[in-house]
Backbone as a printed PyTorch tensor [residue, N CA C, xyz], in Angstrom:
tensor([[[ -7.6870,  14.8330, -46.2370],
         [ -7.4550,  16.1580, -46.8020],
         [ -7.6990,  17.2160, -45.7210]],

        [[ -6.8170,  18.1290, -45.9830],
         [ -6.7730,  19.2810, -44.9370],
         [ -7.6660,  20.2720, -44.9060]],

        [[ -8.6000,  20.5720, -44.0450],
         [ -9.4010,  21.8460, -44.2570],
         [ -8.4680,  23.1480, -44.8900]],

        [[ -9.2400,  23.7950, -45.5580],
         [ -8.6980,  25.4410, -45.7740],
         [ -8.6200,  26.4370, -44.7150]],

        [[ -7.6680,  26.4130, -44.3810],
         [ -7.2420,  27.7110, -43.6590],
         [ -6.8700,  28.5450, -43.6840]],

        [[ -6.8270,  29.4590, -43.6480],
         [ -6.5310,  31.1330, -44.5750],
         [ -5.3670,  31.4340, -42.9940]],

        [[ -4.7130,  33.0620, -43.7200],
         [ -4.2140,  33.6660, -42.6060],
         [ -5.0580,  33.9020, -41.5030]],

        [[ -6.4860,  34.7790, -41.7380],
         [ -6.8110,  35.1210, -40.6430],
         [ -7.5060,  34.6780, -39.7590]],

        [[ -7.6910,  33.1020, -40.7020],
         [ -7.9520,  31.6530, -39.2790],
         [ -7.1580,  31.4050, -38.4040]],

        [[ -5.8030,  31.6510, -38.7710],
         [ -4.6690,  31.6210, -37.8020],
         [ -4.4470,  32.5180, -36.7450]],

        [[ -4.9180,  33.8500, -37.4300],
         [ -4.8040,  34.8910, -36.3680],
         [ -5.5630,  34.9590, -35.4950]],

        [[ -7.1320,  34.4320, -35.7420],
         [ -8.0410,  34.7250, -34.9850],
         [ -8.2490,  33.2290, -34.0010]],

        [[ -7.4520,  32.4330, -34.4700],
         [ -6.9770,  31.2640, -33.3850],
         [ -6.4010,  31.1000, -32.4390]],

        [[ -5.2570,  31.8330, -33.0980],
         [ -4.3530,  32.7600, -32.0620],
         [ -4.4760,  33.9820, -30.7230]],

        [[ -5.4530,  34.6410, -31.6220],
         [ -5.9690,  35.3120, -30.1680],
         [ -6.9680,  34.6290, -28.9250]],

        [[ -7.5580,  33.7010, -30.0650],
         [ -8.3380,  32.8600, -28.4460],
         [ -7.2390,  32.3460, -27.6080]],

        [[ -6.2030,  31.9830, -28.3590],
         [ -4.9150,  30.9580, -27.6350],
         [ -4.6640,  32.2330, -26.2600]],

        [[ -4.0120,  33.5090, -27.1700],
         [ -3.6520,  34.2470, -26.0820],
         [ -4.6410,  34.2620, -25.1490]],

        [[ -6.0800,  34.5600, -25.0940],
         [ -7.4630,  34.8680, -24.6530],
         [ -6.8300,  33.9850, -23.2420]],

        [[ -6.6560,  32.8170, -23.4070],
         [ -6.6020,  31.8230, -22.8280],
         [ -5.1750,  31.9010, -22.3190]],

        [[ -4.0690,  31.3200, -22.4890],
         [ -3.1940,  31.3690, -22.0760],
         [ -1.6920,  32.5570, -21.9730]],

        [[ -2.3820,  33.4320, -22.2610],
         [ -1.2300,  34.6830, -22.1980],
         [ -0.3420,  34.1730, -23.6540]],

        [[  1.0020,  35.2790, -24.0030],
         [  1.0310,  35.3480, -25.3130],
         [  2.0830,  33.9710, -25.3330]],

        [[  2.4350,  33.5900, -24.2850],
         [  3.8410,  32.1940, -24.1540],
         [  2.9290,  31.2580, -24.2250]],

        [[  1.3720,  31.3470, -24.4600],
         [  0.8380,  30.0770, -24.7550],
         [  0.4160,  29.9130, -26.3990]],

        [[  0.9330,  31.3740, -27.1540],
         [  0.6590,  31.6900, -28.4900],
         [  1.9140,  30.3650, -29.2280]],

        [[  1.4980,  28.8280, -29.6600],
         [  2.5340,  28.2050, -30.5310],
         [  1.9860,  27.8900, -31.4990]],

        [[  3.3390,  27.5290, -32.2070],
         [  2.4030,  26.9500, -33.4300],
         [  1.9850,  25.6260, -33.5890]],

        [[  2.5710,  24.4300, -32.6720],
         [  1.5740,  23.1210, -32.8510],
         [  0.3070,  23.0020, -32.0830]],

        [[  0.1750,  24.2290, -31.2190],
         [ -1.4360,  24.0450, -30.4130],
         [ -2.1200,  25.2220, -31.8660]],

        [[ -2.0790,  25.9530, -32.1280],
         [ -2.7540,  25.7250, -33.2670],
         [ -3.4850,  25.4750, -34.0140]],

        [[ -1.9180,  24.2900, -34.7860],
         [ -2.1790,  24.0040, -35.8070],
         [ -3.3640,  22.8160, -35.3540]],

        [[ -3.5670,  22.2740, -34.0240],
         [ -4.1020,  21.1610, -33.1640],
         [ -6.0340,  21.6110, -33.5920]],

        [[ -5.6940,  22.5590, -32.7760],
         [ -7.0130,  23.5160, -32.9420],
         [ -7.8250,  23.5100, -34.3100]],

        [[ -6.8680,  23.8870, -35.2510],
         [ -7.3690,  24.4440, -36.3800],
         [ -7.6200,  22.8010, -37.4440]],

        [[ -7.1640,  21.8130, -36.5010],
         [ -7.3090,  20.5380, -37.3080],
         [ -6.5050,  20.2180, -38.0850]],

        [[ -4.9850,  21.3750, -38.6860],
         [ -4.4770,  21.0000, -39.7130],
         [ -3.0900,  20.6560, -39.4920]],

        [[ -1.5780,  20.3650, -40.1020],
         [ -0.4930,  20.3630, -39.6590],
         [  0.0890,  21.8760, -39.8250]],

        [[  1.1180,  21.9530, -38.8190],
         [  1.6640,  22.6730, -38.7340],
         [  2.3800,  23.1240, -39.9980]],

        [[  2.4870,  22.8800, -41.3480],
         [  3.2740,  23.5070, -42.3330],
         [  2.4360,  23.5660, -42.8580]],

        [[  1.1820,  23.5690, -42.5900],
         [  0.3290,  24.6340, -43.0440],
         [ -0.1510,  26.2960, -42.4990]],

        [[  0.8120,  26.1350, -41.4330],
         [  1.3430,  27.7400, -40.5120],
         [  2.2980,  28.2350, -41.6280]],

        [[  3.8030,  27.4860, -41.6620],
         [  4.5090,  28.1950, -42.8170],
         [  4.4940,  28.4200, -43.9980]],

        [[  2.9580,  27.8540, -44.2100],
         [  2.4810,  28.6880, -45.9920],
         [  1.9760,  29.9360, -45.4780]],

        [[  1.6230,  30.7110, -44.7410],
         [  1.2430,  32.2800, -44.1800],
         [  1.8600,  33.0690, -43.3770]],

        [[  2.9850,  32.4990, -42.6530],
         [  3.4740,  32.6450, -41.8570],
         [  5.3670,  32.5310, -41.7450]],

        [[  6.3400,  33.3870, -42.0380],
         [  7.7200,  32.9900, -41.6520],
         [  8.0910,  32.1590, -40.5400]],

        [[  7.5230,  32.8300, -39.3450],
         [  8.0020,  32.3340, -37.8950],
         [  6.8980,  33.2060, -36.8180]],

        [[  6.9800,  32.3630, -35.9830],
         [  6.1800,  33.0280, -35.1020],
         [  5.9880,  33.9290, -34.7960]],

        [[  7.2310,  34.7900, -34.2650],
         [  7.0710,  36.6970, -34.0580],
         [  6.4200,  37.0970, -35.1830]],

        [[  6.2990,  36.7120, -36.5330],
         [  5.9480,  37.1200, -37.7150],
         [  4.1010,  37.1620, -37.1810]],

        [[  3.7920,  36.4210, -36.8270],
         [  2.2350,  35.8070, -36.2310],
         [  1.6970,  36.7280, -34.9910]],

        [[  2.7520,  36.8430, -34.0390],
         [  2.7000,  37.3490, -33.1960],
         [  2.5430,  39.3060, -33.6540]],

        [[  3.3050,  39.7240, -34.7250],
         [  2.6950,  41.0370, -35.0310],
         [  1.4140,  41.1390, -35.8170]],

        [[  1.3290,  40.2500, -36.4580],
         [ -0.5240,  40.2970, -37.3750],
         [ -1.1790,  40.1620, -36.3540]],

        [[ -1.1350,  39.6820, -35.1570],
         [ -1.7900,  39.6760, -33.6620],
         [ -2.6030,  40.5510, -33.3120]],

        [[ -1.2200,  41.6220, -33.2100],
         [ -1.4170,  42.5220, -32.8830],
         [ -1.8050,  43.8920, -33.9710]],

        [[ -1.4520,  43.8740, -35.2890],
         [ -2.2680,  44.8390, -36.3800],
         [ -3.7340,  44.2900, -35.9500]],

        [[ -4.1580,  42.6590, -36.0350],
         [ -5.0860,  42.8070, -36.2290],
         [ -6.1100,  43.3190, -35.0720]],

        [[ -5.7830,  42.8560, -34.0080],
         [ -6.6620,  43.8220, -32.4840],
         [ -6.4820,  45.2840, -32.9680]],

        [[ -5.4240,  45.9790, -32.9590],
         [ -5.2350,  47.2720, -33.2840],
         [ -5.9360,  47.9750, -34.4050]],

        [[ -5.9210,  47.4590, -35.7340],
         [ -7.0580,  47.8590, -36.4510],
         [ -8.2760,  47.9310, -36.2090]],

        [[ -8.9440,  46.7430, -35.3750],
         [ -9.8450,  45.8360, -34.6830],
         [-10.5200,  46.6060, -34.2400]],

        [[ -9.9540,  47.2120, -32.9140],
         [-10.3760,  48.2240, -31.6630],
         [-10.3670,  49.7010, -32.3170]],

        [[ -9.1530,  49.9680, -33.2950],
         [ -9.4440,  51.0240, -33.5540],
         [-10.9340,  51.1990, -34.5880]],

        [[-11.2640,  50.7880, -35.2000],
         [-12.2060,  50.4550, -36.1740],
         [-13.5680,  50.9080, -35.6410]],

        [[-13.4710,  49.6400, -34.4570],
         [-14.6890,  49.3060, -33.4140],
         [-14.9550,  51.1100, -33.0350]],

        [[-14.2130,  51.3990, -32.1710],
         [-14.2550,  52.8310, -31.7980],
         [-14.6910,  54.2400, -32.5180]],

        [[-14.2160,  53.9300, -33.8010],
         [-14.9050,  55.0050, -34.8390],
         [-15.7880,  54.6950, -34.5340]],

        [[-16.3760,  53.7890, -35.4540],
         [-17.6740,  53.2790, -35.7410],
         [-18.6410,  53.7730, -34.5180]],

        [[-18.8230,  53.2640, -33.4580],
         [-18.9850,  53.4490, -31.9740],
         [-19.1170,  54.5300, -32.1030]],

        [[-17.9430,  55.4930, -31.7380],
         [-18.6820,  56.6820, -31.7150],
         [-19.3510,  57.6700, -33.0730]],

        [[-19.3310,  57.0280, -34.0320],
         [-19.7800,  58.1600, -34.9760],
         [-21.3060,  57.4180, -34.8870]],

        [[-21.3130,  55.9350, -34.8560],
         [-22.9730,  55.8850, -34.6890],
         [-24.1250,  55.3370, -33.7340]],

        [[-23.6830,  55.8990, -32.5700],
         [-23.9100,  55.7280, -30.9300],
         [-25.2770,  57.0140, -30.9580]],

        [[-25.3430,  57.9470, -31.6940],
         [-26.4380,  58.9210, -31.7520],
         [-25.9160,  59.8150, -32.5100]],

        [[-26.7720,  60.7610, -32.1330],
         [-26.9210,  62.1120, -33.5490],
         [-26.1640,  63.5070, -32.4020]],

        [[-26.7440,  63.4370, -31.2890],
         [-25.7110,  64.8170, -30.6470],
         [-24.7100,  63.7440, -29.7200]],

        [[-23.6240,  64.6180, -29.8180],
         [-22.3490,  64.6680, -28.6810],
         [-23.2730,  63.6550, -27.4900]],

        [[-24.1140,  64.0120, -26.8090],
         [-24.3140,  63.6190, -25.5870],
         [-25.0940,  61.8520, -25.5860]],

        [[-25.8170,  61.9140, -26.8840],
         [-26.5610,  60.5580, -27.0370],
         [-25.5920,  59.5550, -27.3520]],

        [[-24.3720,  60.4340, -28.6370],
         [-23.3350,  59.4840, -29.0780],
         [-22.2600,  58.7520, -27.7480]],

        [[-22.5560,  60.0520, -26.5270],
         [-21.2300,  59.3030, -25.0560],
         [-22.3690,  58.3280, -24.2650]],

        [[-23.5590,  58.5690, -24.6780],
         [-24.7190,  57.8630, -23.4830],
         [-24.0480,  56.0740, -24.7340]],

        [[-24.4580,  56.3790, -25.6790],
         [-24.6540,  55.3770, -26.8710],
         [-23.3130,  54.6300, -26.2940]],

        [[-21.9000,  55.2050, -26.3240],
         [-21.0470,  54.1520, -26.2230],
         [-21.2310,  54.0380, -24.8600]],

        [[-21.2930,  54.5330, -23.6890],
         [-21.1980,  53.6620, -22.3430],
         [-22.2570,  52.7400, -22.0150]],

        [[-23.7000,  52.6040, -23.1680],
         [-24.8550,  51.5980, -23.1530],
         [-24.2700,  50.4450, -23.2090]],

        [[-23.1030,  50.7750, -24.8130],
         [-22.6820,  49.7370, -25.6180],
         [-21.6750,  48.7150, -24.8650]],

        [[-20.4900,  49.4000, -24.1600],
         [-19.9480,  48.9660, -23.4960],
         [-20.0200,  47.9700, -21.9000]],

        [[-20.7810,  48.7750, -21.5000],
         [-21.7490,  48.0620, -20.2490],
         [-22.7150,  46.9300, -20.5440]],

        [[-23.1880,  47.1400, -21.5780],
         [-24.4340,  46.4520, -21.9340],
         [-23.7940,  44.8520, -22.6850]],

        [[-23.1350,  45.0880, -23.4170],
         [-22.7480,  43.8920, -23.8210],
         [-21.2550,  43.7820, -23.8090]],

        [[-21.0600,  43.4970, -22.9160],
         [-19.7690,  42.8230, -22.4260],
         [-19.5110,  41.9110, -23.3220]],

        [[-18.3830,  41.3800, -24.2860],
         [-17.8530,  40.2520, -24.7900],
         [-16.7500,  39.7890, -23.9500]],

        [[-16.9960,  38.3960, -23.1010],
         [-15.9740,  38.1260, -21.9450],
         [-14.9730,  37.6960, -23.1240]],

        [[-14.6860,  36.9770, -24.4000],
         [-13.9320,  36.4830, -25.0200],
         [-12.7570,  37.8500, -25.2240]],

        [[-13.3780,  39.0240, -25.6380],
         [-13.0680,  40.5230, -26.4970],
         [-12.0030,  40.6990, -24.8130]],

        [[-12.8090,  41.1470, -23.5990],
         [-12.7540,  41.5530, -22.4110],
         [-11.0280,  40.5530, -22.7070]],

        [[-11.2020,  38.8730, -22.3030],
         [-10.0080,  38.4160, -22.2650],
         [ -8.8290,  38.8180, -23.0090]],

        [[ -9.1730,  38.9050, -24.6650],
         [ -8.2600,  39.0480, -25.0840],
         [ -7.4740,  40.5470, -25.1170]],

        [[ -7.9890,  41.5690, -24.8170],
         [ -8.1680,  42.9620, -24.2450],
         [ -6.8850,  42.6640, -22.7000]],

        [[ -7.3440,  42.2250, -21.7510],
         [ -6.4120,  41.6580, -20.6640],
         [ -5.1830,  41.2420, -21.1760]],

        [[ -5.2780,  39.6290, -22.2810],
         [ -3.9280,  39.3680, -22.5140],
         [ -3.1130,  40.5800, -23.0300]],

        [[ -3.6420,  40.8490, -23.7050],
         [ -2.6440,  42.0100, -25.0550],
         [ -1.9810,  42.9820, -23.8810]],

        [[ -2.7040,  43.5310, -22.8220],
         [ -2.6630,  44.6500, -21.6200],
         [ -1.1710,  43.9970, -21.3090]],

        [[ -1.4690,  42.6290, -20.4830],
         [ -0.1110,  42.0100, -20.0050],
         [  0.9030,  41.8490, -20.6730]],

        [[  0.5890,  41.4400, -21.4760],
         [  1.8360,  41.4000, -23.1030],
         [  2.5430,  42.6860, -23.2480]],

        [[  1.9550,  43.7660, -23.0620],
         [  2.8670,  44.9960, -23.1510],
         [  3.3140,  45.6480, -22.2100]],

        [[  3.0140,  44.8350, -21.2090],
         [  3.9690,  44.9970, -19.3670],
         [  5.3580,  44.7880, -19.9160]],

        [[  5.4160,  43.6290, -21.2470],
         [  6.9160,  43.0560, -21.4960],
         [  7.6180,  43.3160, -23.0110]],

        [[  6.5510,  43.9890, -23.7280],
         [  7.4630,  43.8300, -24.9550],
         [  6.6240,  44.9800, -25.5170]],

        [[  7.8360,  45.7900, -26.4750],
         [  7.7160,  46.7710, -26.9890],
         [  6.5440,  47.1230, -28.2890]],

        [[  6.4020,  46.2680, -28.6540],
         [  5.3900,  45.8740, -29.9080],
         [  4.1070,  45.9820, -29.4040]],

        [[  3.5490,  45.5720, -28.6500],
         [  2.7130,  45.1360, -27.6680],
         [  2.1350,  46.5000, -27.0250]],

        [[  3.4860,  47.2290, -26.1960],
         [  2.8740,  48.3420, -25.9220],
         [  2.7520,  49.4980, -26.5480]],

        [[  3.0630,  49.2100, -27.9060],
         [  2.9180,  50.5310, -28.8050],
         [  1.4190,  50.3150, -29.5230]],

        [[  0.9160,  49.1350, -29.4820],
         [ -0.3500,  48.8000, -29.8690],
         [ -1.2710,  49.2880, -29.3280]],

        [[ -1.1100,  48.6070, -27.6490],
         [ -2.1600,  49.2290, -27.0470],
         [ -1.9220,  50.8040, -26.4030]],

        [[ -1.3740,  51.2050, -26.6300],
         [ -0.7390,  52.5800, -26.8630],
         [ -1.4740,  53.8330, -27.6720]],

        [[ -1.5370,  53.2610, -29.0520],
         [ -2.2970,  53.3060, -30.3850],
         [ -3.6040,  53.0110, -29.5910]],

        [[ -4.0790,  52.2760, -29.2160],
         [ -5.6750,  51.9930, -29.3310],
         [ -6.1960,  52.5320, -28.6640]],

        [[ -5.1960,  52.9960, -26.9740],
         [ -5.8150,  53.8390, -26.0370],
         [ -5.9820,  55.2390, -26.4120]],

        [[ -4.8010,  56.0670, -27.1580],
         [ -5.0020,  57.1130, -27.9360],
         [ -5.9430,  57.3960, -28.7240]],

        [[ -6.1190,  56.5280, -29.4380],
         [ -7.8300,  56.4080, -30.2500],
         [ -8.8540,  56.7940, -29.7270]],

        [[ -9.1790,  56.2330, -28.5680],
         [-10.4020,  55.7760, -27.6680],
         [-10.5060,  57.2880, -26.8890]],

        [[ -9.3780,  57.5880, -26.4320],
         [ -9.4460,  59.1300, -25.7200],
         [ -9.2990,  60.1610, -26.6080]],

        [[ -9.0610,  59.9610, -27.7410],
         [ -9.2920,  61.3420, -28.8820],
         [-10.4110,  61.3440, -28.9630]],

        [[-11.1430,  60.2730, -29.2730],
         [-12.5530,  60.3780, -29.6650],
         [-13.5260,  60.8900, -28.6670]],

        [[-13.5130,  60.2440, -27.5940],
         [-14.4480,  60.5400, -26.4320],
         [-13.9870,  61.7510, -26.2660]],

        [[-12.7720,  62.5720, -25.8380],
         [-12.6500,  63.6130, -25.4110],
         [-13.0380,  64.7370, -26.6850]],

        [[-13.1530,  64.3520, -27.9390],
         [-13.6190,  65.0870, -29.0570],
         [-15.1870,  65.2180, -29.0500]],

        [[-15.9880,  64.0960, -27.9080],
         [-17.3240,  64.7140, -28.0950],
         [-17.7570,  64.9400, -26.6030]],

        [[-16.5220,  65.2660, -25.6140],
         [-16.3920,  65.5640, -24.5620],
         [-16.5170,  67.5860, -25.3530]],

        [[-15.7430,  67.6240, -26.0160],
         [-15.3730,  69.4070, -26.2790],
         [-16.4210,  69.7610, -26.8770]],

        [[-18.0160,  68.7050, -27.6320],
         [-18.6440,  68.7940, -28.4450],
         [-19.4820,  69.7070, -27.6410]],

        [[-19.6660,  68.7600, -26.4190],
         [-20.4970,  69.6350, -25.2820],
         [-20.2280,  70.6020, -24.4420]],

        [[-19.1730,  71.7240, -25.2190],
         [-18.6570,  72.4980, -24.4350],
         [-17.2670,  72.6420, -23.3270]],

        [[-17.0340,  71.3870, -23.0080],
         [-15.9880,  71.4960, -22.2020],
         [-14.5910,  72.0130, -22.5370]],

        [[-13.6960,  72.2860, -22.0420],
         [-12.5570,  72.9490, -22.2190],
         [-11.7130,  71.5530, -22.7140]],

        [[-10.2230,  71.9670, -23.8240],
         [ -9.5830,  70.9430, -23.7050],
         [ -9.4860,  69.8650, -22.6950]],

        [[ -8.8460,  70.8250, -21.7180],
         [ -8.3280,  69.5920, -20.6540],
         [ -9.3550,  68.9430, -19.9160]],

        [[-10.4760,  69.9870, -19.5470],
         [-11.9510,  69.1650, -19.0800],
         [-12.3480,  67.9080, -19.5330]],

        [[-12.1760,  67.9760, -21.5490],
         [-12.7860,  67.0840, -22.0450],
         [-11.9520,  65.7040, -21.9880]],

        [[-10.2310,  65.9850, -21.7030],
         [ -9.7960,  65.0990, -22.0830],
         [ -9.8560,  64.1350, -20.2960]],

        [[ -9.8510,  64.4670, -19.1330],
         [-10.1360,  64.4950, -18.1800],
         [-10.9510,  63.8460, -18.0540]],

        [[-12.3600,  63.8600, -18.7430],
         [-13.2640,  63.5330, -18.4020],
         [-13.8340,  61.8480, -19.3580]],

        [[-12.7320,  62.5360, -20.4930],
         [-12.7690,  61.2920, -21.4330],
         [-11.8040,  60.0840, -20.5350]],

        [[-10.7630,  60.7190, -19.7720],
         [ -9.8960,  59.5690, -19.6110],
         [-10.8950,  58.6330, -18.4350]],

        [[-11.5060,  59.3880, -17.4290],
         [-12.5030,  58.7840, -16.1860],
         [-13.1340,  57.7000, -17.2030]],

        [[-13.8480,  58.2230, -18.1240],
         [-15.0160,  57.4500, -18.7890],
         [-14.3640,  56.2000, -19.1380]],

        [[-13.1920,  56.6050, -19.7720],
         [-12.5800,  55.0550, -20.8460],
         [-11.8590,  53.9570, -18.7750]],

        [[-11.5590,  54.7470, -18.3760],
         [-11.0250,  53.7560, -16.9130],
         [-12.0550,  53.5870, -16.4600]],

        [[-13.5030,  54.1620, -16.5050],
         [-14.4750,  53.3840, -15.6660],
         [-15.1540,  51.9400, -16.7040]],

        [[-15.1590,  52.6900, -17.5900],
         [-15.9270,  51.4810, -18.5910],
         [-15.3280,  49.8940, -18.5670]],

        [[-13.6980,  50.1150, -18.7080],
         [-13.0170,  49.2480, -18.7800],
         [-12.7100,  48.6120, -17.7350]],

        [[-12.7070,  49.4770, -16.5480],
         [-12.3080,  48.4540, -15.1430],
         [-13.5960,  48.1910, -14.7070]],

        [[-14.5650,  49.0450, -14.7880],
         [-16.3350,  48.3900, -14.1460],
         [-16.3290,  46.8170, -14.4190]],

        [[-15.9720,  46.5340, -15.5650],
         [-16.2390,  44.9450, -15.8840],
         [-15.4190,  43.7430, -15.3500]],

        [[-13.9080,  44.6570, -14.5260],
         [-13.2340,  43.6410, -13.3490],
         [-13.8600,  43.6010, -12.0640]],

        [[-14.3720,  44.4620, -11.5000],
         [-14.8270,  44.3640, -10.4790],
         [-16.1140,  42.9640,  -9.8590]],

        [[-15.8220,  43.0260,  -8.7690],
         [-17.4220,  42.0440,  -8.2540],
         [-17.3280,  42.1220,  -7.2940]],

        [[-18.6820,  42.2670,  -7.6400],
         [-19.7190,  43.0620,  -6.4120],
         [-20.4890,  42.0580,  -5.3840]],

        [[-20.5300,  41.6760,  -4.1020],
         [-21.1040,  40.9720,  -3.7480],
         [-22.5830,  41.0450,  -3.3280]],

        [[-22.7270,  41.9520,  -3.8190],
         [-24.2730,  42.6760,  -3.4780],
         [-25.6700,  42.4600,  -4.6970]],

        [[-24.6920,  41.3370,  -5.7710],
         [-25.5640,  41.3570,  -6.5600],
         [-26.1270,  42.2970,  -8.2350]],

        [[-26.1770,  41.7660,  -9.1000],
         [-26.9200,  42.5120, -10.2490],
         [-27.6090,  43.5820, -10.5130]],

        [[-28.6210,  43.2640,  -9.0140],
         [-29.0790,  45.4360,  -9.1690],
         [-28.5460,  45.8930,  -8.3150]],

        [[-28.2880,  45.8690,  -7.5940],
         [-26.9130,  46.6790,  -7.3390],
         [-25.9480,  46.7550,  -8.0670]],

        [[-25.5630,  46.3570,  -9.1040],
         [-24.3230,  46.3890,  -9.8080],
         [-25.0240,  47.3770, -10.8350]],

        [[-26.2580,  47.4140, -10.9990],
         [-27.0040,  47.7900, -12.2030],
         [-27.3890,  49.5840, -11.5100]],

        [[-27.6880,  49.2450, -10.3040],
         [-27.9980,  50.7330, -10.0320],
         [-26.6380,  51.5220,  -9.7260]],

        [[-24.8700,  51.3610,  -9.2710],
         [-24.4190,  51.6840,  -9.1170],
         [-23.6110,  52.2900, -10.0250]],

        [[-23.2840,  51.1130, -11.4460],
         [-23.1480,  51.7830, -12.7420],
         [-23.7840,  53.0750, -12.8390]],

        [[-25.7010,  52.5740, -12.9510],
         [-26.0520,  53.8500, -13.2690],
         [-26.0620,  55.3610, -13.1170]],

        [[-25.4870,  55.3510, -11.7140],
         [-25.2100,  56.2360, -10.9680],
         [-23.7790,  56.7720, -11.4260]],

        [[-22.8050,  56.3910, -11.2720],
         [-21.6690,  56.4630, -12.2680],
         [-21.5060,  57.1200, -13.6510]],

        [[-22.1630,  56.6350, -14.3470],
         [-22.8040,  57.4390, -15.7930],
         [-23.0940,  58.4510, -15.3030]],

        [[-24.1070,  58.4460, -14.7500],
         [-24.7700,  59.8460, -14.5120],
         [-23.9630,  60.9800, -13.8970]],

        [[-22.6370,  60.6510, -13.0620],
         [-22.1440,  61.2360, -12.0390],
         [-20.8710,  61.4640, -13.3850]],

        [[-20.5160,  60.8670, -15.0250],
         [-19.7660,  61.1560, -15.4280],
         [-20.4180,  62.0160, -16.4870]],

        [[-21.5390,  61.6780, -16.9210],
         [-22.3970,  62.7090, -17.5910],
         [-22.5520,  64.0310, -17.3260]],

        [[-22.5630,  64.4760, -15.6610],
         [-23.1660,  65.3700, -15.6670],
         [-22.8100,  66.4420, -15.7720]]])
């Protein structure tokens, strides 16, 4: 007998797949392999693959957008604790799985339109918000949005980089960074 598998066992199978092999490694008999069950147990939730391939992507997109409210509405109580709160959050606990699948989705919309309207959507999110408690503290529109865009490209590329100098150094140079985007 077949385990129960719901839709969003599939989806969230699916994104490790991408995590792992970019979205041409997204099929449905690795899977269904994965998930232990046969494959026509994909087409009880599923039409066809592109069909899979957009719940993919609602679901990161809801996902991230979600994450990001949340984040910033409860990162602290003023503007400045709530931007300290998300660049703690972000730095501090890295999810390499989140990080990967964040990468695939990135590459995926080098090529297809779906893809880049997602992460499109999510980057818009991420810089309304920050640059909304960028203006909290005074800054001018374009200051805030400026300053929001540095923050969201440092946060996100800090975690490609490597450093051969080691952990505190990686730890004091961040910090310095923050501070140099804080100030």
């Amino acid at each position: 007998m077949e385990a129960r598998v719901n839709k969003a066992d599939w989806v969230e199978e699916a994104l490790g797949l991408l995590a792992e092999f970019g979205v041409d490694g997204v099929k449905v008999e690795p899977l269904a392999r994965r998930l232990s069950v046969t494959k026509g147990g994909f087409y009880w939730h599923f039409k066809d693959r592109p069909e899979l391939l957009v719940e993919m992507l609602e679901t990161w997109r809801s996902g991230r957008v979600g994450a990001i409210r949340r984040h910033a509405r409860d990162a602290g109580k003023s503007p400045q604790e709530r931007i300290e709160g998300l660049v703690r959050l972000y730095i501090e606990n890295v999810n390499p799985k989140g990080v990967a699948i964040e990468l695939a989705i990135r590459d995926w919309a080098r090529r297809d339109e779906q893809a880049a309207e997602a992460v499109a959507d999510v980057d818009a999110t991420r810089l309304e918000l920050v640059a909304a408690l960028f203006r909290e503290l005074g800054l001018e529109a374009e200051a805030a949005q400026a300053r929001a865009f540095l923050m969201y490209s440092f946060l996100f590329g800090q975690v490609l980089v490597i450093l051969r100098s080691g952990e505190d150094d990686r730890r004091r140079l961040v910090g310095d960074c923050v501070r140099t985007l804080l100030a």
